[in-house]
Amino acid sequence: MRKFLIAAGGGLVVATLAFACGGGSGNPSTPSTPGATALSVNILGDRGNQSFSPNPGQDNGTALVVWRNMDNQVHRIVGNEGAFDTGNVNPGASSSNIRIPADGTNYHCSLHPGMIGTIRTTAGTAPTCTGQYC
């Protein structure tokens, strides 16, 4: 009986930890859209305009993007005009679905400003990039 109580108590601790550390809801200002398939962009490392793949990315009509960190460093992807911020994306992790502006966007890593990228709209145009991150 005593072994059963210890095992049951350990299971409760594991269940509690799993709930407390479970997946977050992401950035509430950029909600996920159920059923929508986001464009997936891989973060490859600090390589200038070769830091992301694909680059430029092509929006698939959902205006949603997920950045997947394939590097061994933490990255934080932000829109050049401040339209979005992924928060820190740890190695091996992904951002939540990020809603991008309807006319496309230019972006960079705020931790490694030389990392730059572009998302085109479904119309196939890329926004003009101006400023320090171009």
Coordinates of N, CA and C in Angstrom, one line a residue:
M1 N 0.8 -1.2 0.0 CA 0.0 0.0 0.0 C 0.9 1.2 0.0
R2 N 1.9 1.2 0.8 CA 2.8 2.4 0.9 C 3.5 2.7 -0.4
K3 N 3.9 1.7 -1.2 CA 4.6 1.9 -2.5 C 3.6 2.5 -3.4
F4 N 2.3 2.1 -3.4 CA 1.3 2.6 -4.2 C 1.1 4.1 -4.0
L5 N 1.0 4.5 -2.7 CA 0.8 5.9 -2.4 C 2.0 6.8 -2.9
I6 N 3.2 6.2 -2.7 CA 4.4 7.0 -3.2 C 4.4 7.1 -4.7
A7 N 4.0 6.0 -5.4 CA 4.0 6.1 -6.9 C 2.9 7.0 -7.3
A8 N 1.7 7.0 -6.6 CA 0.6 7.9 -7.0 C 1.0 9.3 -6.7
G9 N 1.7 9.6 -5.6 CA 2.1 10.9 -5.3 C 3.1 11.4 -6.3
G10 N 4.0 10.6 -6.8 CA 5.0 11.0 -7.8 C 4.3 11.3 -9.1
G11 N 3.3 10.5 -9.4 CA 2.6 10.8 -10.7 C 1.9 12.1 -10.6
L12 N 1.4 12.5 -9.4 CA 0.7 13.8 -9.3 C 1.7 14.9 -9.5
V13 N 2.9 14.8 -8.9 CA 3.9 15.8 -9.1 C 4.3 15.9 -10.6
V14 N 4.5 14.8 -11.3 CA 4.8 14.9 -12.7 C 3.7 15.5 -13.5
A15 N 2.4 15.2 -13.2 CA 1.3 15.8 -13.9 C 1.2 17.3 -13.6
T16 N 1.5 17.7 -12.4 CA 1.5 19.1 -12.0 C 2.6 19.8 -12.8
L17 N 3.8 19.3 -12.8 CA 4.9 19.9 -13.5 C 4.6 20.0 -15.0
A18 N 4.0 19.0 -15.6 CA 3.7 19.0 -17.0 C 2.7 20.1 -17.3
F19 N 1.7 20.2 -16.5 CA 0.7 21.3 -16.7 C 1.3 22.7 -16.6
A20 N 2.2 22.9 -15.6 CA 2.8 24.2 -15.3 C 3.7 24.6 -16.4
C21 N 4.4 23.6 -17.0 CA 5.4 23.9 -18.0 C 4.9 23.6 -19.4
G22 N 3.6 23.3 -19.6 CA 3.0 23.0 -20.9 C 3.1 24.1 -21.8
G23 N 2.7 23.9 -23.1 CA 2.8 24.9 -24.1 C 2.0 26.1 -23.8
G24 N 2.6 27.2 -24.1 CA 1.9 28.5 -23.9 C 1.0 28.9 -25.0
S25 N 0.3 29.9 -24.8 CA -0.7 30.4 -25.8 C 0.0 31.3 -26.8
G26 N 1.2 31.6 -26.6 CA 1.9 32.5 -27.6 C 1.6 33.9 -27.2
N27 N 1.9 34.8 -28.1 CA 1.7 36.2 -28.0 C 0.2 36.5 -28.2
P28 N -0.5 37.0 -27.2 CA -1.9 37.3 -27.4 C -2.2 38.3 -28.5
S29 N -1.3 39.2 -28.8 CA -1.6 40.1 -29.9 C -1.5 39.5 -31.3
T30 N -1.0 38.3 -31.3 CA -0.9 37.6 -32.6 C -1.5 36.2 -32.5
P31 N -2.8 36.1 -32.4 CA -3.4 34.9 -32.1 C -3.3 33.9 -33.2
S32 N -3.3 32.6 -32.9 CA -3.4 31.5 -33.9 C -4.7 31.5 -34.5
T33 N -4.8 31.0 -35.8 CA -6.0 30.9 -36.5 C -6.2 29.4 -36.7
P34 N -7.2 28.8 -36.0 CA -7.5 27.3 -36.1 C -7.6 26.9 -37.6
G35 N -6.9 25.9 -38.0 CA -7.1 25.4 -39.3 C -6.2 26.1 -40.4
A36 N -5.6 27.2 -40.0 CA -4.8 27.9 -41.0 C -3.4 27.4 -41.0
T37 N -2.8 27.2 -42.2 CA -1.5 26.7 -42.3 C -0.5 27.9 -42.5
A38 N 0.4 28.1 -41.5 CA 1.3 29.2 -41.6 C 2.5 28.9 -42.5
L39 N 3.1 29.9 -43.0 CA 4.3 29.8 -43.7 C 5.4 29.5 -42.7
S40 N 6.2 28.5 -42.9 CA 7.3 28.1 -42.0 C 8.6 28.7 -42.6
V41 N 9.3 29.4 -41.7 CA 10.6 30.0 -42.1 C 11.7 29.4 -41.1
N42 N 12.7 28.8 -41.6 CA 13.8 28.3 -40.8 C 14.8 29.4 -40.5
I43 N 15.2 29.4 -39.2 CA 16.3 30.3 -38.8 C 17.5 29.5 -38.8
L44 N 18.5 29.9 -39.7 CA 19.7 29.2 -39.9 C 20.9 29.7 -39.2
G45 N 21.0 30.9 -38.8 CA 22.1 31.5 -38.1 C 22.4 32.8 -38.6
D46 N 23.4 33.5 -38.0 CA 23.8 34.8 -38.3 C 24.5 34.9 -39.6
R47 N 23.8 34.9 -40.8 CA 24.4 34.9 -42.1 C 23.8 36.0 -43.0
G48 N 23.5 37.1 -42.4 CA 23.0 38.2 -43.3 C 21.6 37.8 -43.9
N49 N 21.5 38.1 -45.2 CA 20.2 37.7 -45.9 C 20.1 36.2 -46.2
Q50 N 21.1 35.4 -45.8 CA 21.0 34.0 -45.9 C 20.7 33.3 -44.5
S51 N 20.3 34.2 -43.6 CA 20.0 33.7 -42.2 C 18.7 32.9 -42.1
F52 N 17.8 33.1 -43.1 CA 16.5 32.5 -43.1 C 16.2 31.7 -44.4
S53 N 15.4 30.7 -44.2 CA 15.1 29.9 -45.4 C 13.6 29.5 -45.3
P54 N 12.8 29.8 -46.3 CA 13.1 30.6 -47.5 C 13.2 32.1 -47.2
N55 N 14.0 32.8 -48.0 CA 14.1 34.2 -48.0 C 14.4 34.7 -49.4
P56 N 13.5 35.5 -49.9 CA 12.2 35.9 -49.3 C 11.2 34.7 -49.2
G57 N 10.4 34.8 -48.1 CA 9.3 33.9 -48.0 C 8.1 34.3 -48.7
Q58 N 7.3 33.4 -49.1 CA 6.0 33.7 -49.9 C 4.8 33.4 -49.0
D59 N 4.1 34.4 -48.6 CA 2.9 34.3 -47.8 C 1.9 33.4 -48.6
N60 N 1.3 32.4 -47.9 CA 0.4 31.4 -48.6 C -1.0 31.8 -48.5
G61 N -1.3 33.1 -48.2 CA -2.7 33.6 -48.1 C -3.2 33.7 -46.7
T62 N -2.5 33.1 -45.7 CA -3.0 33.2 -44.3 C -2.5 34.4 -43.6
A63 N -1.4 35.0 -44.0 CA -0.7 36.1 -43.3 C -0.2 35.6 -42.0
L64 N 0.1 34.3 -41.9 CA 0.7 33.8 -40.7 C 2.0 33.2 -41.0
V65 N 3.0 33.4 -40.1 CA 4.3 32.9 -40.2 C 4.8 32.2 -38.9
V66 N 5.5 31.1 -39.0 CA 6.1 30.5 -37.9 C 7.6 30.4 -38.2
W67 N 8.4 30.9 -37.3 CA 9.9 30.8 -37.4 C 10.4 29.6 -36.6
R68 N 11.1 28.7 -37.2 CA 11.7 27.5 -36.5 C 13.2 27.7 -36.4
N69 N 13.7 27.7 -35.1 CA 15.1 27.9 -34.9 C 15.9 26.7 -35.1
M70 N 16.6 26.6 -36.2 CA 17.5 25.5 -36.5 C 18.9 25.7 -36.1
D71 N 19.2 26.9 -35.4 CA 20.5 27.3 -35.0 C 20.7 26.8 -33.6
N72 N 21.9 27.0 -33.0 CA 22.2 26.7 -31.7 C 22.2 28.0 -30.8
Q73 N 21.7 29.1 -31.3 CA 21.6 30.3 -30.5 C 20.1 30.8 -30.4
V74 N 19.8 31.5 -29.4 CA 18.5 32.1 -29.2 C 18.4 33.2 -30.2
H75 N 17.2 33.4 -30.9 CA 16.9 34.4 -31.8 C 15.6 35.1 -31.4
R76 N 15.4 36.3 -31.8 CA 14.1 37.0 -31.6 C 13.8 37.8 -32.9
I77 N 12.8 37.4 -33.6 CA 12.5 38.0 -34.9 C 11.4 39.1 -34.7
V78 N 11.7 40.2 -35.3 CA 10.8 41.4 -35.1 C 10.6 42.0 -36.5
G79 N 9.5 42.6 -36.7 CA 9.2 43.4 -38.0 C 10.0 44.7 -37.9
N80 N 10.6 45.0 -39.1 CA 11.4 46.3 -39.1 C 10.6 47.5 -38.7
E81 N 9.3 47.5 -38.9 CA 8.4 48.6 -38.6 C 7.7 48.4 -37.2
G82 N 8.1 47.3 -36.5 CA 7.5 47.0 -35.2 C 6.1 46.3 -35.2
A83 N 5.7 45.8 -36.4 CA 4.4 45.2 -36.5 C 4.3 43.8 -35.7
F84 N 5.4 43.2 -35.4 CA 5.3 41.9 -34.7 C 6.7 41.7 -34.0
D85 N 6.6 40.7 -33.0 CA 7.8 40.3 -32.2 C 7.5 38.9 -31.8
T86 N 8.4 38.0 -32.2 CA 8.2 36.6 -31.8 C 8.5 36.3 -30.4
G87 N 9.2 37.2 -29.7 CA 9.8 36.8 -28.4 C 11.0 36.0 -28.7
N88 N 11.7 35.6 -27.6 CA 12.9 34.7 -27.8 C 12.5 33.3 -28.3
V89 N 13.2 32.9 -29.3 CA 12.9 31.5 -29.9 C 14.2 30.7 -29.6
N90 N 14.1 29.8 -28.7 CA 15.3 29.0 -28.3 C 15.7 28.0 -29.4
P91 N 16.9 27.5 -29.3 CA 17.4 26.5 -30.3 C 16.4 25.3 -30.3
G92 N 16.0 24.9 -31.5 CA 15.1 23.7 -31.6 C 13.6 24.1 -31.4
A93 N 13.3 25.3 -31.0 CA 11.9 25.7 -30.8 C 11.4 26.5 -32.0
S94 N 10.1 26.8 -31.9 CA 9.4 27.6 -32.9 C 8.6 28.7 -32.3
S95 N 8.4 29.8 -33.0 CA 7.5 30.8 -32.6 C 6.1 30.4 -32.7
S96 N 5.2 31.1 -32.1 CA 3.8 30.8 -32.3 C 3.4 31.4 -33.7
N97 N 2.2 31.2 -34.2 CA 1.8 31.8 -35.4 C 1.8 33.3 -35.3
I98 N 2.6 34.0 -36.1 CA 2.7 35.4 -36.1 C 1.9 36.0 -37.3
R99 N 1.0 36.9 -37.0 CA 0.3 37.6 -38.1 C 1.2 38.7 -38.7
I100 N 1.4 38.7 -40.0 CA 2.2 39.7 -40.6 C 1.3 40.7 -41.3
P101 N 1.8 41.9 -41.6 CA 1.0 42.9 -42.3 C 0.5 42.4 -43.7
A102 N -0.6 42.8 -44.1 CA -1.2 42.3 -45.4 C -0.4 42.7 -46.6
D103 N 0.5 43.7 -46.5 CA 1.3 44.1 -47.7 C 2.7 43.5 -47.6
G104 N 2.9 42.4 -46.7 CA 4.2 41.8 -46.6 C 5.0 42.5 -45.5
T105 N 6.2 42.0 -45.3 CA 7.0 42.6 -44.2 C 8.5 42.3 -44.5
N106 N 9.3 43.2 -43.9 CA 10.7 43.0 -43.8 C 11.0 42.8 -42.3
Y107 N 11.9 41.9 -42.0 CA 12.1 41.6 -40.6 C 13.6 41.4 -40.3
H108 N 14.0 41.3 -39.0 CA 15.3 41.0 -38.6 C 15.3 40.3 -37.3
C109 N 16.5 39.9 -36.8 CA 16.7 39.3 -35.5 C 17.1 40.5 -34.6
S110 N 16.4 40.8 -33.6 CA 16.8 41.9 -32.7 C 18.0 41.6 -31.9
L111 N 18.4 40.3 -31.7 CA 19.6 39.9 -31.0 C 20.8 39.9 -31.9
H112 N 20.6 39.8 -33.2 CA 21.6 39.7 -34.2 C 21.1 40.5 -35.4
P113 N 21.2 41.9 -35.4 CA 20.6 42.8 -36.3 C 21.1 42.5 -37.8
G114 N 22.2 41.8 -38.0 CA 22.6 41.6 -39.4 C 21.7 40.5 -40.1
M115 N 20.9 39.8 -39.3 CA 20.0 38.7 -39.8 C 18.8 39.4 -40.4
I116 N 18.6 39.4 -41.7 CA 17.5 40.1 -42.3 C 16.7 39.2 -43.2
G117 N 15.4 39.5 -43.3 CA 14.5 38.7 -44.2 C 13.3 39.5 -44.7
T118 N 12.6 38.9 -45.6 CA 11.4 39.5 -46.2 C 10.3 38.4 -46.4
I119 N 9.1 38.8 -46.2 CA 7.9 37.9 -46.5 C 7.1 38.7 -47.6
R120 N 6.9 38.1 -48.7 CA 6.1 38.6 -49.8 C 4.6 38.3 -49.6
T121 N 3.8 39.1 -50.2 CA 2.3 38.8 -50.1 C 1.9 37.8 -51.2
T122 N 0.7 37.4 -51.1 CA 0.2 36.5 -52.1 C 0.2 37.1 -53.5
A123 N 0.2 38.4 -53.6 CA 0.3 39.1 -54.9 C 1.7 39.0 -55.5
G124 N 2.6 38.5 -54.7 CA 4.0 38.3 -55.2 C 4.9 39.5 -55.0
T125 N 4.4 40.6 -54.4 CA 5.3 41.7 -54.2 C 6.0 41.7 -52.9
A126 N 7.1 42.3 -52.8 CA 7.9 42.4 -51.6 C 7.9 43.9 -51.2
P127 N 7.7 44.2 -49.9 CA 7.7 45.6 -49.5 C 9.1 46.2 -49.7
T128 N 9.1 47.5 -50.0 CA 10.4 48.1 -50.1 C 11.1 48.2 -48.7
C129 N 12.3 47.8 -48.7 CA 13.1 47.8 -47.4 C 13.9 49.1 -47.3
T130 N 13.6 49.8 -46.3 CA 14.3 51.1 -46.0 C 14.8 51.0 -44.6
G131 N 15.8 51.7 -44.3 CA 16.3 51.8 -42.9 C 17.5 51.0 -42.6
Q132 N 17.9 50.9 -41.4 CA 19.2 50.3 -41.0 C 19.2 48.8 -41.2
Y133 N 18.1 48.1 -41.4 CA 18.2 46.6 -41.5 C 18.1 46.1 -42.9
C134 N 18.3 47.0 -43.9 CA 18.3 46.6 -45.3 C 19.6 46.5 -45.9

